[in-house]
Short mmCIF file of C-alpha atoms and ligand atoms in Angstrom, two decimals:
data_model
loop_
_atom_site.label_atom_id
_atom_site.label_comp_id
_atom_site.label_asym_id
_atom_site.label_seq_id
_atom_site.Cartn_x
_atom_site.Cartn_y
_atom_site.Cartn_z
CA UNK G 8 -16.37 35.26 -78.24
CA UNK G 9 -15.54 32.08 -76.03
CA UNK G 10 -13.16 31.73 -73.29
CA UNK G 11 -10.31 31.04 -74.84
CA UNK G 12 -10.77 33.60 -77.51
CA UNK G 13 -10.65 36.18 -74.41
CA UNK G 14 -7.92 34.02 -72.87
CA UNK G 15 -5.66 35.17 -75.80
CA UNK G 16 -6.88 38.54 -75.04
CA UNK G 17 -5.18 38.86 -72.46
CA UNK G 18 -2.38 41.25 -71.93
CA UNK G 19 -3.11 42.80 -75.12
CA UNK G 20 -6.81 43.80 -75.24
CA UNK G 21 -8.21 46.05 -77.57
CA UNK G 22 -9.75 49.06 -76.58
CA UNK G 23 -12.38 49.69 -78.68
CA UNK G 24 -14.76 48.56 -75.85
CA UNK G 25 -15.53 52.39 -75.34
CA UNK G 26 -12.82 53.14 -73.06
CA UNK G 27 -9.67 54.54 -74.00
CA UNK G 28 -7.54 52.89 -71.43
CA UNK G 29 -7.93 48.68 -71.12
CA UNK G 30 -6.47 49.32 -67.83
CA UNK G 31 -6.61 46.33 -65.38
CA UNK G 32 -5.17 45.51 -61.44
CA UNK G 33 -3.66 43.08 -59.55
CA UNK G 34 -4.68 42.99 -55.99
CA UNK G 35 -2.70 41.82 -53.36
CA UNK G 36 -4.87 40.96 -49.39
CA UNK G 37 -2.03 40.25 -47.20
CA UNK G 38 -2.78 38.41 -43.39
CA UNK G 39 -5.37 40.86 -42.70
CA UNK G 40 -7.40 41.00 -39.42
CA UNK G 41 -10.05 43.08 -38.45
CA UNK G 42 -11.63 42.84 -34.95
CA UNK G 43 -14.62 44.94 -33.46
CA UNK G 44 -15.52 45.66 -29.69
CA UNK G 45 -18.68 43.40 -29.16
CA UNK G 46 -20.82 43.54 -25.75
CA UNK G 47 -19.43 40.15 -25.15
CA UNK G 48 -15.63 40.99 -25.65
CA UNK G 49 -13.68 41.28 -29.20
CA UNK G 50 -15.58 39.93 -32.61
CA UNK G 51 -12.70 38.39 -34.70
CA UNK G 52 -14.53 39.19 -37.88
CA UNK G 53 -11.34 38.30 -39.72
CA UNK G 54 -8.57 36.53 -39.04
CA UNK G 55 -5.10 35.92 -41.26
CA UNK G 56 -6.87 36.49 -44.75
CA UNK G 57 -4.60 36.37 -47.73
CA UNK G 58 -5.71 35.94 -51.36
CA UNK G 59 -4.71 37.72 -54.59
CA UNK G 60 -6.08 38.78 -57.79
CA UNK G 61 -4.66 39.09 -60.96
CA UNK G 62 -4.24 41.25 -63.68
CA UNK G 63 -7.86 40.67 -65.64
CA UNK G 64 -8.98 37.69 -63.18
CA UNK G 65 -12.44 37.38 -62.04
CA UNK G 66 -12.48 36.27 -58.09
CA UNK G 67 -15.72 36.00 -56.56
CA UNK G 68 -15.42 35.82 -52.84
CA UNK G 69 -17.90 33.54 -51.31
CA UNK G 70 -18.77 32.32 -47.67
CA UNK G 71 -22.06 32.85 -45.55
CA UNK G 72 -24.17 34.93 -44.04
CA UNK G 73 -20.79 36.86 -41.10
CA UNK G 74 -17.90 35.44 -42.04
CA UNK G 75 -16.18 38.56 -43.01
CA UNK G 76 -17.10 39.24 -46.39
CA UNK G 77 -18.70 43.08 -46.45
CA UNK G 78 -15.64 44.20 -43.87
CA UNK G 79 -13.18 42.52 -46.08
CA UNK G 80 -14.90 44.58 -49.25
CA UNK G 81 -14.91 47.45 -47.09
CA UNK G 82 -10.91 47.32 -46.01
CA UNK G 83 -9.95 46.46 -49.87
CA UNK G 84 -11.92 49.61 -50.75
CA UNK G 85 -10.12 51.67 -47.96
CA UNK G 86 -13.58 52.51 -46.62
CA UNK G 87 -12.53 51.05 -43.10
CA UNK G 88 -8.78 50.17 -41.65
CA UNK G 89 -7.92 46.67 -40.86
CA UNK G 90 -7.02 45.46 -37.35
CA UNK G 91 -3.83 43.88 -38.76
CA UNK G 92 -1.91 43.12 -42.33
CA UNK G 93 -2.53 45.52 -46.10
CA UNK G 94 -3.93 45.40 -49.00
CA UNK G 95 -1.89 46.12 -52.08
CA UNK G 96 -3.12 47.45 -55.01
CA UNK G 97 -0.88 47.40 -58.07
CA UNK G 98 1.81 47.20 -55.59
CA UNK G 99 0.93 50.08 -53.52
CA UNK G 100 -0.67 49.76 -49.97
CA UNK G 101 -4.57 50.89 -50.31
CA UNK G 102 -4.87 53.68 -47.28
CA UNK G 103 -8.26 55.09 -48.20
CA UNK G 104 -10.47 55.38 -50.89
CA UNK G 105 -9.45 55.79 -54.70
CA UNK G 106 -10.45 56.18 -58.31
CA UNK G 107 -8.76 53.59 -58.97
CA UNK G 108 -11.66 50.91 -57.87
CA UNK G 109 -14.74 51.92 -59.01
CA UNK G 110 -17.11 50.68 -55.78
CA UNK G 111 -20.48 48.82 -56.60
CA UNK G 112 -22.58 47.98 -53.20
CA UNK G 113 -25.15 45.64 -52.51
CA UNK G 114 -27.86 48.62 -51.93
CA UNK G 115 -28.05 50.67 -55.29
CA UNK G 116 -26.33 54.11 -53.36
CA UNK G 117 -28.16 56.16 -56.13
CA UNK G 118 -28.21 59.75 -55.91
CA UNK G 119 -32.12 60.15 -56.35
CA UNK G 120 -32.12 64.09 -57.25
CA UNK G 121 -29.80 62.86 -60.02
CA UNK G 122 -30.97 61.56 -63.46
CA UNK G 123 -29.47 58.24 -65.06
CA UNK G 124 -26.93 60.49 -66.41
CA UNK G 125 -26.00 62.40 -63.71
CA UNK G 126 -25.60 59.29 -61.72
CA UNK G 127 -22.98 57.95 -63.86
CA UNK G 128 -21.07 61.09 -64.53
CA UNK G 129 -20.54 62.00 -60.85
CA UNK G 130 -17.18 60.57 -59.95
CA UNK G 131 -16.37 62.24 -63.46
CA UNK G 132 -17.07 65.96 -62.28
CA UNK G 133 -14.14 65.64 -60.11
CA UNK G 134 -11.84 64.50 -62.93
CA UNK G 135 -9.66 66.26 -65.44
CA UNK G 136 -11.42 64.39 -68.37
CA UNK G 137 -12.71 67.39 -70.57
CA UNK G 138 -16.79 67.86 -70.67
CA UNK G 139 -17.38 66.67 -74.23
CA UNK G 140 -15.42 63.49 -73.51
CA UNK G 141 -17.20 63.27 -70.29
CA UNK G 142 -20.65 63.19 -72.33
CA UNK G 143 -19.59 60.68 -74.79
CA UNK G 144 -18.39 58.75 -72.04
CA UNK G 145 -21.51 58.60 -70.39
CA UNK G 146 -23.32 58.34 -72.85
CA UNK G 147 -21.09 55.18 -73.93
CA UNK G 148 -21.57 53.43 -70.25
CA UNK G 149 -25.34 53.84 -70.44
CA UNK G 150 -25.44 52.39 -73.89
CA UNK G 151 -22.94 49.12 -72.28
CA UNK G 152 -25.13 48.61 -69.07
CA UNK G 153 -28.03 48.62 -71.45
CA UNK G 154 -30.15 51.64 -70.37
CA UNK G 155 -30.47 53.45 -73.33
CA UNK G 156 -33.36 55.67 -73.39
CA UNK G 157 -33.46 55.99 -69.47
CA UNK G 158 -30.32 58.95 -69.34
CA UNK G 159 -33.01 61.00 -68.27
CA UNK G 160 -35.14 58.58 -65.80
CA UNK G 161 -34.45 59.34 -61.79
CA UNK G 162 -34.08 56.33 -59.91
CA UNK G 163 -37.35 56.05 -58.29
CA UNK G 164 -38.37 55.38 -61.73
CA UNK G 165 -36.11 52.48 -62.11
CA UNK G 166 -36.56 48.51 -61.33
CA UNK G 167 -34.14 47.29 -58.90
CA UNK G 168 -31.73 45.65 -61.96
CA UNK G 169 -31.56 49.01 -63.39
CA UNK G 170 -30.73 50.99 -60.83
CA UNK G 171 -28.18 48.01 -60.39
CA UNK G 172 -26.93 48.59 -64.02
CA UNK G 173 -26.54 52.59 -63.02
CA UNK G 174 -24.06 52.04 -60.41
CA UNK G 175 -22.25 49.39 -62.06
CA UNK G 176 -21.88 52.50 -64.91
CA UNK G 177 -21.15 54.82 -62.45
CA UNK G 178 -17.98 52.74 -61.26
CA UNK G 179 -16.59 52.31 -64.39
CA UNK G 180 -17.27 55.90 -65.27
CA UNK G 181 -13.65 56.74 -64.02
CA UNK G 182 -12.68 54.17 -65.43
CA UNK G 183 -11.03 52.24 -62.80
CA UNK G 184 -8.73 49.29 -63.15
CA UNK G 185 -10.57 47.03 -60.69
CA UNK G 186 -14.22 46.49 -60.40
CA UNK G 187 -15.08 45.83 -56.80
CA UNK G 188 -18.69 44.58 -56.24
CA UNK G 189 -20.88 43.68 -52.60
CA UNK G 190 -23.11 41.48 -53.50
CA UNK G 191 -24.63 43.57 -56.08
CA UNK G 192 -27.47 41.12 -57.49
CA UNK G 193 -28.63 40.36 -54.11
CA UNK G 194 -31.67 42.67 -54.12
CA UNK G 195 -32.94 41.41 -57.29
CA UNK G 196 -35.11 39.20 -58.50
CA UNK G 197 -33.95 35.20 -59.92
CA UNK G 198 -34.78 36.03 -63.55
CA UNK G 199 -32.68 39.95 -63.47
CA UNK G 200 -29.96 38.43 -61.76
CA UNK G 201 -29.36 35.59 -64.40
CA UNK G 202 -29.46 38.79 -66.79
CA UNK G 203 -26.96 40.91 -65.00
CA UNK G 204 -24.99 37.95 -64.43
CA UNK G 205 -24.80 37.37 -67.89
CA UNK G 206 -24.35 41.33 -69.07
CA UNK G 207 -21.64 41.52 -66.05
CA UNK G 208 -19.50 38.86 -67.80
CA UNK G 209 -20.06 40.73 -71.11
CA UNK G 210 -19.06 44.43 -69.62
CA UNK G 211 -16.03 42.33 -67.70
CA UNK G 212 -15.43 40.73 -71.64
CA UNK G 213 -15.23 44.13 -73.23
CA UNK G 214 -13.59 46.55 -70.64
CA UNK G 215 -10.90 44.14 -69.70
CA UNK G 216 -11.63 44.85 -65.71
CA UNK G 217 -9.98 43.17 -62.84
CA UNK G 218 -13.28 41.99 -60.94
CA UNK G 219 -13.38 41.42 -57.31
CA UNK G 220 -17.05 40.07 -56.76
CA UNK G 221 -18.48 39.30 -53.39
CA UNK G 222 -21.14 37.15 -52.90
CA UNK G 223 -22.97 34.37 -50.79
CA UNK G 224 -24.80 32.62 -53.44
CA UNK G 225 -22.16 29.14 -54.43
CA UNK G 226 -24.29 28.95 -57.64
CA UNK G 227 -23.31 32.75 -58.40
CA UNK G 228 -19.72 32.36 -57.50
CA UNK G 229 -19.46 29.38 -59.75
CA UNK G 230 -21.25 30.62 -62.51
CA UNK G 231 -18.90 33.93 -63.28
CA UNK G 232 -15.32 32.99 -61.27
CA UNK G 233 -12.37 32.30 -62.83
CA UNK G 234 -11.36 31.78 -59.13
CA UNK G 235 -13.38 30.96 -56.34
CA UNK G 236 -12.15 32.53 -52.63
CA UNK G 237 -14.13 30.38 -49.90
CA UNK G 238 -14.10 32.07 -46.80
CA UNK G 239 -15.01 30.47 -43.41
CA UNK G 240 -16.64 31.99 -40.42
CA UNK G 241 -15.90 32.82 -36.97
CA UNK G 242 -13.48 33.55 -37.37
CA UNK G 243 -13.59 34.80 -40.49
CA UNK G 244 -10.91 32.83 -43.10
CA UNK G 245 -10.25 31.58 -46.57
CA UNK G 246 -10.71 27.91 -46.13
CA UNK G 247 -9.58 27.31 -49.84
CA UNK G 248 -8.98 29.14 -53.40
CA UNK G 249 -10.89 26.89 -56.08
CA UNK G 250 -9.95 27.68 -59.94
CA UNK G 251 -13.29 27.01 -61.92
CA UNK G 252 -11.90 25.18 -64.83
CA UNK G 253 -15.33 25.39 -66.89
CA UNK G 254 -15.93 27.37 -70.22
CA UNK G 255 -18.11 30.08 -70.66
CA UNK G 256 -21.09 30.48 -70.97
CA UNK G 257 -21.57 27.94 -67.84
CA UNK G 258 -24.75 26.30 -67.27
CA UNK G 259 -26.26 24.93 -63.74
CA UNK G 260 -27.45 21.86 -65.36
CA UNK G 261 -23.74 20.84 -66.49
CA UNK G 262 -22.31 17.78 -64.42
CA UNK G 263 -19.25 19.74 -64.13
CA UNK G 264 -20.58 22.82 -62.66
CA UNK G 265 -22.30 21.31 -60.00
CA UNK G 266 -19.62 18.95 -58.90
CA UNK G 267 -17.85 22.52 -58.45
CA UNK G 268 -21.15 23.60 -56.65
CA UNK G 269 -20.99 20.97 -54.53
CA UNK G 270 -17.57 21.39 -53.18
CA UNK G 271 -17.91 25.02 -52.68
CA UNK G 272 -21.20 24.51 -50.77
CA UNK G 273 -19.22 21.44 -48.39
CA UNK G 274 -16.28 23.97 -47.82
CA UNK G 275 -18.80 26.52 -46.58
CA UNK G 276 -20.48 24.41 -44.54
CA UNK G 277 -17.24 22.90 -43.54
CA UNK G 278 -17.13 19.20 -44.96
CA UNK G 279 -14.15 17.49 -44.34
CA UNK G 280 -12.58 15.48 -47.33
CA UNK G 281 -15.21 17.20 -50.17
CA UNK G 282 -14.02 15.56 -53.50
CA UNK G 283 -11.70 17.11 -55.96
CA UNK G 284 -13.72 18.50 -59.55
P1 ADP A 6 -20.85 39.22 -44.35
O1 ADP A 6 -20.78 40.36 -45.29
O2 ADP A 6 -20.03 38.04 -44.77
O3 ADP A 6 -22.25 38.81 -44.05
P2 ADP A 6 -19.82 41.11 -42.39
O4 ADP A 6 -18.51 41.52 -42.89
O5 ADP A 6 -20.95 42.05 -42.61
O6 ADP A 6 -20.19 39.66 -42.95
O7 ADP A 6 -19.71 40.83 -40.83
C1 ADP A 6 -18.73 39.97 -40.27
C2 ADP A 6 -18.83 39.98 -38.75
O8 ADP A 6 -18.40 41.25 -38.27
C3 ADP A 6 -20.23 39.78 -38.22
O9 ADP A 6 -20.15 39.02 -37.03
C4 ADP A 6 -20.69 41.18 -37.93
O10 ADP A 6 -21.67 41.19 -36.93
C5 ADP A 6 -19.42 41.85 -37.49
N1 ADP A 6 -19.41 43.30 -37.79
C6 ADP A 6 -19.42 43.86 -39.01
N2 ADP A 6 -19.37 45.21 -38.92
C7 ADP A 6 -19.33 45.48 -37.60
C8 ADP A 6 -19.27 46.70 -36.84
N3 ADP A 6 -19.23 47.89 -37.43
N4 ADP A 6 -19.23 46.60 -35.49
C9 ADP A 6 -19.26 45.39 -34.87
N5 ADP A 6 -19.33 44.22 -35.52
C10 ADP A 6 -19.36 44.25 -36.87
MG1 MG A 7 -22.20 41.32 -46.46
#
């Protein structure tokens, strides 16, 4: 299916993506602040950040290496409380953490005693979703993150994309309406990411998902955002929101794509006057 078949998706997706609910989320990051106690006086990590998400809409936050991005994943997630401003999901002020994201981080976070299986099932042992559901559901996530045959490998069996595959199951298990992901490819090697990149898009295709995807890596970013959030640092800000205007699948080579490249990367290293796509 192309972009604009999924375009006219929208709003009315079908759910026989192996989840019941096509649930997605809009999310709303409203002038927030955060600022730590450093040796040397306060650390403005950041400072007046606002950006939203839509319904469906994959954002990829992007900026380098400090400026914000992990604390900013971490106050969206209601891991950690921000200095100043709120985050809003679906209209309702996030105050701590919720099945409602399903959290993937850039280390895997992998139970080890647990098997594939029990990895993904966890945040559904908590739930009210009956246990033969709960095993076709599973078994359904391991199937879409494409680990069949490996329900019953631990992770210390696992390559680093797979265990990355297992978590990104394990969020959705619950079946969240927004996907929220810390640079989650980071750990693996060029050739896996391009693949998870690619089986990412097709999970975000099928489910439906809100994504909020953070990452430092401009070719990334450009690669799977419908919008582009380029953040600044010290302090930490959004310099500029860029909508990636390019069909799917995108490829590096296109002219297109790296004129969008291009401006990303002179925003981040903070260009003045970088051209328009
Ligand atoms: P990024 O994920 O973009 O690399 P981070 O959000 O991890 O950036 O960090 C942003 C800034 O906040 C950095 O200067 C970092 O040193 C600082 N920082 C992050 N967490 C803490 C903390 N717990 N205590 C003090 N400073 C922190
Ligand atoms: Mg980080």
């Amino acid at each position: 299916m192309n972009d604009d078949e999924r375009g006219t998706e929208k709003g009315g997706r079908s759910t026989d993506s192996g989840h019941e609910t096509a649930t997605a989320a809009r999310v709303q990051v409203s002038d927030i602040a955060k600022h730590y106690e450093g040796n040397e006086g306060p650390i403005r990590a950041l400072e007046g950040v606002s950006f939203d998400v839509s319904d469906g809409e994959f954002v990829c936050l992007v900026g380098p290496s400090g400026c914000g991005k992990t604390t900013m994943f971490r106050i969206i997630a209601g891991l950690e409380s921000a200095t100043a401003g709120d985050v809003f999901l679906n209209d309702e002020r996030v105050d701590g953490p919720t099945s409602d994201m399903g959290v993937v981080f850039q280390e895997y976070h992998l139970f080890p005693w647990r098997t594939v299986r029990g990895n993904v099932a966890f945040g559904l042992e908590k739930s009210d979703v009956a246990a033969e559901e709960r095993r076709a559901r599973v078994e359904r996530l391991v199937e879409l993150v494409g680990l069949e045959g490996f329900g019953d490998s631990y992770p210390k069996e696992l390559s680093g994309g797979m265990k990355q595959r297992v978590a990104i199951a394990r969020a959705l298990a619950v079946d969240p309406d927004l996907l929220l992901m810390d640079e989650p490819f980071g750990a693996v090697d060029a050739q896996t990411r391009e693949m998870l990149q690619t089986e990412l898009l097709e999970i975000w295709r099928e489910t439906g998902k809100t994504v909020l995807f953070v990452t430092h890596d401009v070719e990334e970013a450009v690669k799977l955002a419908d919008r582009i959030v380029v953040m600044a640092k010290e302090p930490g800000r959004v310099r500029e929101v860029i909508d990636v205007d390019l069909p799917r699948p995108r490829a590096r080579s296109d002219a297109k794509f790296g004129r969008y490249y291009e401006r990303v990367l002179g925003l981040i290293r903070g260009e003045r006057g970088t051209p328009d796509v």
